[in-house]
Amino acid sequence: MTEVRKGLIAKRYATERRFRIYGATALALTALFIVFLLADIVIKGLPAFTEPRVKLDVTGAADKVDAAKPAAGDYEAIVREALRARFPTVSGRAERRKLNGLLSQGAADDLRRMVVADPALIGKTFPFAALLSDDADLFYKGRQTGVALTKGATSLQFAESGEAYVITGDVAGLSPGQIVLVNEGALRITGIANGAAQAEALARPVTLNPAAAGGWNIMTLAKPEADRRISDQEIIWLEELKSEGVVEKAFATRFFTSGDSREPELAGLRGALVGSLLTVLVALALSIPLGVAAAIYLEEFAAKNRLTDIIEVNINNLAAVPSIIFGLLGLAMFLSFFGLPRSAPLVGGLVLALLVLPTIIIAARAALKAVPPSIKEAALGVGASHQQAVFHHVLPLALPGILTGIILGLARAFGETAPLLMIGMVAFIVDIPKGFESAATVLPVQIFLWSDLPEIAFQSKTAAAIMVLLAVLFSLNAVAIYLRRRFERRW
Amino acid sequence: MDMMPQAVVTPPSPRIMAERQVRIEARDVNIFYGEKHAIKNLSIAIPDRAVSSFIGPSGCGKSTFLRAINRMNDTIPTCRMTGDITLDGNSIYDRDLDVVQLRAKIGMVFQKPNPFPKSIYENVAYGPRIHGISNSKTELDEIVEKSLKRAGLWEEVKDRLNHPGTGLSGGQQQRLCIASAIAVSPEVILMDEPCSALDPIATARIEELIDELKQNYCIVIVTHSMQQAARVSQLTAFFHLGILVEFGDTDEMFTAPQEKRTQDYITGRFG
Amino acid sequence: MLVWTVLLASVLAVGAFLAGQTRASALRVAGGPALHSLPTYHGLFLASGVITGAVVAGLAAILLFGTQSIAVPAAAAIGAAGAGAALYPRIASAFRARNLFERFVLAVLVLCSAVAVLTTIGIVFSVVFETIVFFRQVSPLEFLFSAQWSPTSTPASFGILPLLVGTLLITFIAILVAGPLGLLSAIYMAEYASGRMRSVLKPLLEMLAGIPTVVLGFFAALTVAPLIRGSGESIGLTVASESALAAGLVMGMMIVPLISSLSDDIINAVPQSLRDGSYAMGATKSETIKRVVLPAALPGIVSAFMLAISRAIGETMIVVMAAGLAANLSINPLAAVTTITVQIATLLVGDQEFDSPKTLSAFALGFVLFIFTLALNYIALRIVQKYREQYD
């Protein structure tokens, strides 16, 4: 072999390798995208599954709760009092309001539920875990600002000067905005002049004794106060609660048990989940019988003629019509022409039924076609009618395949958003839908709605809702893959 | 159509026809698959209680004609037929005739054994069930047992009637299909190359079975094997290019065929 | 009332089934003539007659009196009873109940198949009707040729051009991403990957195909868009926060599984004999793929791309969440553009008045979208069909 030819072959093999690498790269990029997407969503969403609560000792005082009507009690005041009891130094209306703001509105509702369930609590003092606000939640999850604590390297002297404080000693390491934690107090530096630092108290120290090196701390907050939704004062309170060990992190069951809310920490998916369930139920109840019947007719009974051709072309094209067009159909036909109720799972289900119908027909036809004709001939041979052969033998054998198609259609219906926007399933609905005609929203639309809200806390909620949606869809797909593997038959 | 050479139909020899009456008769049958003219001007009379075999090279139309006898060609949309076929003097293509009842009278066994993917018992019981032949479970059990015995399969499967029929060996599957066919007490049994997927031992069992069955049934069998035709059948029909070339006593056909084409085929010059 | 009617009809049908079955069973006496059909079929026949009677009478009552009237269940009951009384005497041993029942079943199957056609007709009617109303108020010329789209301002203007350009820009970006990725993935899966790799890769791509677009939209708007904006600004480019690039990129990833699975099927349909011929001449795998397989599969691949384009044009949620609302006539991928689907969605979310051009314009946009995608799908499916026939 000449050198030239050898070189040419080497070149050809190099091209071969390169081509192969291109293909592998394309797949790797796609896989990377999926991993990145899922990781991003899980990282964003996981925090939403927990919520911080502060353990308080509440007193179901008789002046606030009437034993005869426990539901009407002023539980907000009870919880607030219990929290204030932890901060006896807080005074003044503005400060107290701020302190109350750390609690979620949900805390009072939780307490009401607890007392209504057990009226014997009235007049007693008992422990209660009060839900904190979304801002507090975000702070504890590190989403508000970075917090750095450093030990004071030198000794620290400080004195009161009116309302404010003056820190003397080695103040070279301090800068305005930092907070000095000393003697159970918190002093925010407001300025430094002449080797002394001026500071205001966020929490008054219990004594004015000087602190030795290492006996006090400097807290540095990464984000300036003006850029965050939570003030230094609130951070000090939250840090104090945390250091006292009364803050607990609990699984947020309310994320699954309550409906939508304007308050991020109270918003839950139950309404959307029930709405999705009702909508998908309607869609399946219609599309399964229609789709399977149509598939049986087209695959087994239809004569090959123009009409059948038209139906066939029509179904294939319908499968590729953009889903938003089905929304237009729902709006113009079901709402405007037939006058069905807006935002109802009934109409959503109707639209989704038409949307997944082609998917189910195509899958069911493929499954029917895969059954070997010898089975049908065997049945015809012993004198079964055509329909008996199909319904007794072909259909049962095609069932796993049909079921796989139905599950894939179900998954599609469950994740569909756009057409439901058109028929008004985008309203803000707090109540859990009661029936097929009551206003409802569905899980994907809930995701869309939450993703649009300005509160950062909702971002996490959205990602968490996506996790729930994907969990449902992936399990559906897993079932479909299992069915396919389990019942796949080679004839 | 008039250009077509007329088939020479040898009337069955008096020896055979004297003992038996004609069961199936076809007159001027033409069958088309779309444009293809698969059977040309075929006329034939098939006697009861005997085995008639159809032989001929691939694509000669023998299977097509067999399927026409119990109207299995109805399932092929492009297939058309003219002429008439009668069973006991009644046209099977009569408008008023229920094809389902016809197929109960004319059973069929296929080339590849095709048991339902169900238990052995269910395979045999299916026909009687849909025709309402039995009224009770015990009656159905009897039919299943009797059919399996007749098909010579009972001893092998009586302890595992609940096992799937598809788990049997090829030969057993084919006998199971024969059992299913006789379970509905047909009068005619059509067999479309019933042994082509079987080994020689299984084939011998089926041939024995066919020999026993001819006591009670009119049997028509399509086969590729001339030896098989010679072994099992009393009458043989030779098909070529859609034409029934010759039909007569098997013994005569293989010793002294009247047509040159028959002779060429039998002696292996083509086919 | 409808629920009650359905319940009532069901009860009557069950009753008819039992009556028919009992009567037919009684006909079966020893030595008597054999029944043509099993007693079950006599029962089913009677029940199907009763249902037909109930449905016909019930529908007539709905047309006359509306769905809420008590006349609906009443009419259904009368229809059912009438049909039952008329058909009951026909049960006899020679009566072909099975054949008639099977004819009923066939009719039901035909009706079910017709629903798909009715859906298409429904779509065409609802979209075309409102579009005609729209064009009575707004000139089609303005709609097609005006370069300004501002349906909510006064005076409103309805020029589709910026929307078309925006849609095509995002679609172009998407195909630019999905085309190479999808095609190369398909080639790798069909020609290089081992059986075990395929069994991992296929579900992975199916997983991507199964991710709802609202999820991809969230990802595009909250992760990809800021990422692009950040990296663009770090090299001194002005990037809109809702850039066409972000929406297009994510939409491209959405389409990858579509292109790869269609192309995979098509490449697998190329007969092995063609490949063997090329290998026999000493060609390498990649040469065989490039010179033989791909040219043979070209029509199929073209149609896969057409289906992908149609899918991208019609995609809604990703662009609603990640693309802009303002109708800028721009082909800069870093600028914010809007699309047809975004406009339909935003115009129709909230209250609709069916007489304002604002609402109606959404239907006109829907009409354009429908025609566009239908044409693409139709041609693509035709090509695939022709291609399949070629190798069957």
XYZ file of C-alpha atoms in Angstrom, chain A:
491
model
C 0.000 0.000 0.000
C 1.441 3.370 -0.922
C 1.944 6.164 1.568
C -0.659 8.265 -0.223
C -3.333 5.676 0.111
C -2.445 5.059 3.729
C -2.765 8.750 4.407
C -6.122 8.853 2.701
C -7.423 5.987 4.784
C -6.210 7.614 7.979
C -8.036 10.751 6.935
C -11.212 8.822 6.214
C -11.068 7.208 9.620
C -10.563 10.582 11.231
C -13.685 11.842 9.475
C -15.507 8.755 10.675
C -14.474 9.415 14.278
C -15.404 13.066 14.046
C -18.836 12.240 12.679
C -19.429 9.821 15.475
C -18.386 12.403 18.032
C -20.837 14.932 16.563
C -23.672 12.504 17.154
C -22.576 11.691 20.665
C -22.202 15.408 21.391
C -25.714 16.152 20.197
C -27.114 13.523 22.530
C -24.895 14.682 25.374
C -26.075 18.273 24.934
C -29.676 17.168 25.010
C -29.072 15.101 28.124
C -27.233 18.016 29.701
C -30.176 20.283 29.012
C -32.542 17.873 30.738
C -30.244 17.539 33.745
C -29.764 21.296 33.969
C -33.502 21.901 33.704
C -34.408 19.348 36.337
C -31.623 20.416 38.685
C -32.620 24.055 38.345
C -36.215 23.265 39.183
C -35.418 20.979 42.081
C -33.002 23.495 43.593
C -35.577 26.260 43.253
C -38.489 24.155 44.342
C -37.249 22.042 47.240
C -37.343 24.862 49.841
C -41.069 25.310 49.205
C -41.790 21.935 50.732
C -40.738 23.130 54.178
C -42.005 26.040 56.244
C -40.564 27.656 59.380
C -42.683 27.881 62.495
C -41.928 29.513 65.824
C -42.812 27.583 68.952
C -44.765 29.832 71.247
C -46.606 29.342 74.500
C -50.062 30.684 73.773
C -52.819 31.271 76.244
C -56.371 30.723 75.102
C -57.518 33.574 77.344
C -61.220 33.570 78.092
C -61.609 37.232 77.135
C -60.501 36.452 73.584
C -62.187 33.110 73.024
C -65.758 32.339 73.938
C -66.007 28.691 74.937
C -69.491 28.628 73.412
C -68.250 29.882 70.061
C -64.595 28.888 69.773
C -64.489 29.592 66.068
C -65.122 33.300 66.549
C -62.182 33.955 68.869
C -59.561 36.630 68.266
C -56.735 34.217 67.623
C -54.608 36.781 65.865
C -54.301 38.737 69.087
C -53.478 35.604 71.038
C -50.621 34.610 68.739
C -49.300 38.173 68.588
C -49.301 38.435 72.351
C -47.425 35.191 72.646
C -44.780 36.419 70.227
C -44.492 39.770 71.954
C -43.915 37.956 75.218
C -40.665 36.734 73.730
C -39.534 40.321 73.041
C -40.470 42.271 76.160
C -38.305 45.226 75.165
C -40.225 45.915 71.970
C -42.424 48.921 72.415
C -44.063 51.508 70.227
C -46.764 50.943 67.624
C -44.499 50.847 64.586
C -42.116 48.352 66.121
C -44.930 46.173 67.356
C -46.550 46.139 63.968
C -43.268 45.098 62.462
C -42.915 42.316 64.983
C -46.452 41.119 64.223
C -45.485 41.130 60.565
C -43.115 38.250 61.178
C -46.150 36.024 61.654
C -48.208 34.734 58.782
C -51.939 35.227 58.697
C -52.069 31.479 58.601
C -50.815 31.242 62.183
C -54.107 32.521 63.597
C -56.072 30.166 61.341
C -53.973 27.211 62.460
C -54.567 28.123 66.098
C -58.300 28.486 65.510
C -58.413 25.045 63.961
C -56.478 23.627 66.894
C -58.750 25.178 69.508
C -61.967 24.329 67.668
C -60.794 20.720 67.494
C -59.981 20.704 71.210
C -62.050 23.317 73.136
C -60.536 22.091 76.390
C -57.531 24.297 75.510
C -59.528 27.439 76.226
C -58.213 29.144 79.335
C -55.029 27.117 79.333
C -51.496 27.894 78.251
C -50.172 25.459 75.720
C -47.378 25.181 73.148
C -48.204 26.181 69.588
C -46.039 26.344 66.476
C -46.946 29.574 64.656
C -46.320 29.863 60.938
C -43.926 32.654 59.974
C -44.399 35.023 57.045
C -42.929 34.392 53.599
C -40.259 37.034 54.216
C -39.129 35.261 57.354
C -39.314 32.002 55.451
C -37.093 33.357 52.692
C -34.649 34.759 55.222
C -34.243 31.416 56.952
C -33.788 29.776 53.549
C -31.009 32.274 52.817
C -32.891 33.883 49.943
C -33.038 37.405 51.414
C -29.420 38.208 52.122
C -26.185 36.526 53.014
C -25.362 36.741 56.712
C -21.751 36.622 57.877
C -20.753 36.463 61.557
C -17.214 37.235 62.677
C -15.892 37.182 66.210
C -14.673 40.501 67.587
C -10.881 40.294 67.644
C -10.317 42.909 70.328
C -12.095 43.977 73.468
C -15.076 46.251 73.156
C -16.297 49.111 75.318
C -19.529 50.907 74.762
C -21.735 53.397 76.478
C -25.223 54.781 76.159
C -25.587 58.269 74.785
C -29.251 59.147 74.882
C -31.164 56.709 72.700
C -27.977 55.792 70.832
C -24.730 54.118 71.784
C -21.106 54.983 71.387
C -18.585 52.234 70.873
C -15.015 52.877 71.834
C -11.918 50.768 71.726
C -10.586 49.288 68.550
C -13.212 50.266 65.980
C -10.934 49.975 62.948
C -12.588 46.717 61.914
C -16.094 48.151 61.920
C -17.949 49.956 59.182
C -21.396 51.567 58.980
C -24.255 49.103 58.400
C -22.599 46.335 60.321
C -24.238 45.096 63.461
C -22.411 44.463 66.696
C -23.870 41.685 68.786
C -22.918 42.152 72.401
C -24.450 41.286 75.784
C -27.575 39.917 74.135
C -28.069 43.194 72.344
C -27.630 44.283 68.740
C -26.121 47.622 67.814
C -26.105 48.864 64.256
C -23.195 51.110 63.361
C -24.434 54.386 61.938
C -21.126 56.185 61.577
C -17.513 56.266 62.656
C -15.740 59.389 63.843
C -12.717 60.159 65.974
C -11.934 56.553 66.841
C -15.441 55.930 68.087
C -18.420 54.366 66.419
C -21.966 55.680 66.720
C -24.556 52.955 66.882
C -28.299 52.547 67.298
C -29.874 49.709 69.170
C -31.866 47.106 67.319
C -32.021 45.224 70.609
C -30.808 46.839 73.780
C -27.901 45.070 75.476
C -28.785 43.833 78.971
C -25.668 45.348 80.551
C -23.083 47.909 79.532
C -20.176 45.736 80.650
C -17.288 45.768 78.196
C -16.780 42.588 76.241
C -13.493 40.778 75.906
C -11.991 39.698 72.590
C -14.036 36.809 71.219
C -16.919 37.647 73.541
C -18.827 39.624 70.932
C -19.681 39.277 67.240
C -19.940 41.392 64.136
C -22.787 40.598 61.785
C -22.382 41.635 58.141
C -25.384 41.476 55.823
C -24.514 41.019 52.179
C -27.428 42.944 50.743
C -28.055 46.544 51.849
C -31.266 47.074 53.781
C -32.876 49.168 51.053
C -32.588 46.327 48.540
C -34.416 43.684 50.509
C -37.918 43.098 51.768
C -36.793 42.514 55.315
C -35.226 45.060 57.633
C -32.187 44.737 59.897
C -34.495 44.907 62.877
C -36.511 41.932 61.668
C -33.353 40.000 60.918
C -32.151 40.529 64.476
C -35.477 39.249 65.800
C -35.396 36.221 63.534
C -31.774 35.485 64.466
C -32.691 35.741 68.119
C -35.588 33.312 67.712
C -33.292 30.948 65.897
C -30.538 31.146 68.501
C -33.081 30.434 71.205
C -33.947 27.257 69.368
C -37.670 27.938 69.053
C -37.764 27.969 65.248
C -38.630 24.623 63.719
C -38.603 23.604 60.089
C -41.571 21.459 59.227
C -42.857 19.740 56.116
C -45.351 22.115 54.481
C -48.393 19.856 54.298
C -50.482 22.911 53.582
C -48.824 23.046 50.156
C -50.940 20.031 49.300
C -53.967 20.656 51.488
C -54.899 24.280 50.857
C -56.069 26.208 47.857
C -54.486 29.191 46.162
C -53.773 32.333 48.161
C -52.277 35.769 47.676
C -49.918 35.015 50.572
C -47.117 32.821 49.251
C -46.662 30.905 52.506
C -50.351 29.958 52.501
C -50.773 29.127 48.824
C -51.305 25.450 48.097
C -52.010 23.160 45.211
C -55.121 21.360 46.411
C -57.476 23.471 44.286
C -55.368 22.970 41.182
C -54.938 19.257 41.828
C -58.670 18.720 42.294
C -59.323 20.872 39.215
C -56.851 18.829 37.182
C -58.410 15.611 38.388
C -61.941 16.697 37.458
C -60.854 18.062 34.085
C -58.834 15.003 33.151
C -61.672 12.763 34.332
C -64.070 14.432 31.896
C -61.466 14.298 29.141
C -60.829 10.582 29.620
C -64.478 9.656 30.055
C -65.086 11.111 26.598
C -61.904 10.413 24.701
C -61.355 6.775 25.695
C -64.660 5.365 24.400
C -64.678 7.681 21.389
C -61.052 7.069 20.530
C -61.073 3.307 20.973
C -64.356 2.947 19.083
C -63.065 5.073 16.219
C -59.829 3.081 16.112
C -61.715 -0.228 16.029
C -63.925 0.994 13.228
C -61.112 2.405 11.121
C -58.743 -0.501 11.648
C -61.157 -3.424 11.549
C -64.404 -2.544 9.819
C -64.029 0.483 7.587
C -64.096 -0.208 3.890
C -61.214 1.347 2.003
C -62.867 4.249 0.251
C -62.616 7.990 -0.089
C -64.606 8.675 3.059
C -62.308 6.514 5.178
C -59.327 8.208 3.567
C -60.709 11.609 4.484
C -61.293 10.544 8.074
C -57.791 9.172 8.238
C -56.055 12.231 6.808
C -58.218 14.340 9.048
C -57.190 12.493 12.200
C -53.504 12.677 11.324
C -53.762 16.404 10.717
C -55.833 16.986 13.815
C -53.039 15.432 15.867
C -50.721 18.199 14.694
C -53.069 21.178 15.087
C -51.632 23.593 17.692
C -53.328 23.172 21.033
C -54.205 26.856 21.262
C -56.551 26.369 18.298
C -58.507 23.899 20.392
C -58.808 26.702 22.917
C -60.401 28.889 20.243
C -62.799 26.053 19.453
C -63.703 25.722 23.128
C -64.251 29.444 23.460
C -66.349 29.890 20.324
C -68.283 26.601 20.488
C -68.656 25.495 24.066
C -68.724 28.872 25.825
C -70.135 31.278 23.278
C -72.422 28.998 21.233
C -73.564 26.337 23.702
C -73.345 28.684 26.685
C -71.501 26.314 28.980
C -70.016 27.838 32.145
C -66.612 29.546 31.999
C -63.625 28.252 33.971
C -65.376 24.907 34.489
C -63.628 21.514 34.482
C -66.501 20.321 32.285
C -65.486 22.608 29.412
C -61.775 22.093 30.061
C -62.364 18.363 29.887
C -64.320 18.662 26.647
C -61.535 20.642 25.006
C -58.836 18.278 26.253
C -60.893 15.275 25.125
C -60.890 16.562 21.548
C -57.212 17.419 21.886
C -56.094 13.915 22.940
C -58.607 12.072 20.764
C -56.244 11.792 17.744
C -53.423 10.579 20.010
C -55.598 7.815 21.411
C -56.999 6.844 18.009
C -53.545 6.616 16.440
C -52.103 4.591 19.340
C -55.111 2.277 19.502
C -54.976 1.661 15.761
C -51.300 0.782 15.967
C -52.043 -1.643 18.806
C -54.890 -3.271 16.872
C -52.761 -3.540 13.772
C -50.018 -5.299 15.724
C -52.331 -8.233 16.523
C -51.579 -10.846 13.867
C -54.430 -11.522 11.446
C -54.112 -15.270 12.103
C -55.860 -14.767 15.440
C -58.831 -13.196 13.735
C -58.840 -15.905 11.071
C -58.811 -18.606 13.729
C -61.923 -17.080 15.285
C -63.635 -16.655 11.910
C -62.684 -20.241 11.080
C -64.721 -21.641 13.955
C -67.650 -19.493 12.954
C -67.270 -16.330 14.984
C -68.768 -13.243 13.384
C -66.404 -10.451 12.414
C -67.416 -8.462 15.478
C -67.083 -11.455 17.761
C -63.601 -12.088 16.396
C -62.641 -8.461 17.010
C -64.217 -8.000 20.420
C -63.408 -11.469 21.814
C -59.891 -11.866 20.497
C -58.269 -8.901 18.765
C -59.307 -6.194 21.209
C -58.196 -8.035 24.382
C -54.817 -8.688 22.808
C -54.463 -5.060 21.767
C -55.504 -3.788 25.173
C -52.040 -3.262 26.696
C -51.027 -1.240 23.657
C -54.233 0.749 23.766
C -53.731 1.352 27.464
C -50.235 2.667 26.797
C -51.721 5.087 24.271
C -54.360 6.178 26.744
C -51.773 6.835 29.426
C -49.704 8.932 27.036
C -52.861 10.838 26.093
C -53.618 11.274 29.785
C -50.138 12.662 30.361
C -50.626 15.100 27.520
C -54.002 16.229 28.888
C -52.549 16.598 32.358
C -49.735 18.891 31.210
C -51.695 20.992 28.721
C -52.020 24.696 29.451
C -52.679 26.920 26.453
C -56.239 25.916 25.463
C -57.384 26.163 29.069
C -56.294 29.800 29.216
C -58.837 30.607 26.512
C -61.777 29.134 28.354
C -61.148 31.074 31.523
C -59.452 28.509 33.721
C -56.903 31.194 34.634
C -58.930 32.946 37.306
C -57.589 33.341 40.826
C -59.615 30.710 42.640
C -59.217 30.154 46.362
C -61.964 27.563 46.855
C -61.449 23.934 46.139
C -63.699 23.160 43.128
C -66.775 21.227 44.175
C -67.973 19.835 40.894
C -67.634 19.727 37.158
C -69.319 23.083 36.701
C -67.667 25.105 39.450
C -64.852 27.491 38.664
C -61.496 25.766 38.788
C -57.961 25.906 37.584
C -55.560 23.079 36.804
C -52.001 22.334 37.842
C -50.179 23.623 34.718
C -52.272 26.792 34.687
C -51.548 27.276 38.378
C -47.857 27.074 37.510
C -48.371 29.690 34.807
C -50.246 31.949 37.227
C -47.685 31.685 40.006
C -44.747 32.181 37.677
C -46.186 35.570 36.806
C -46.381 36.851 40.391
C -43.812 39.351 41.632
C -43.168 37.852 45.110
C -39.918 35.898 45.150
C -41.530 33.339 47.437
C -43.869 32.374 44.600
C -40.902 31.491 42.407
C -40.065 28.693 44.760
C -43.726 27.677 44.945
C -43.872 27.570 41.152
C -40.837 25.335 40.960
C -42.322 23.105 43.654
C -45.608 22.890 41.736
C -43.592 21.936 38.656
C -41.955 19.183 40.673
C -45.388 17.839 41.588
C -46.530 18.045 37.949
C -43.405 16.320 36.665
C -43.656 13.650 39.350
C -47.184 12.839 38.168
C -46.190 12.848 34.499
C -43.040 10.806 34.960
C -44.913 8.184 36.959
C -47.548 8.014 34.213
C -44.807 7.559 31.632
C -43.110 4.959 33.788
C -46.370 3.012 33.934
C -46.664 3.246 30.158
C -43.089 2.028 29.649
C -43.673 -0.789 32.135
C -46.841 -1.873 30.335
C -45.066 -1.787 27.011
C -42.175 -3.930 28.278
C -44.377 -6.294 30.275
C -46.928 -7.025 27.599
C -44.882 -6.477 24.506
C -45.423 -9.574 22.391
C -43.435 -10.657 19.427
C -45.678 -12.664 17.164
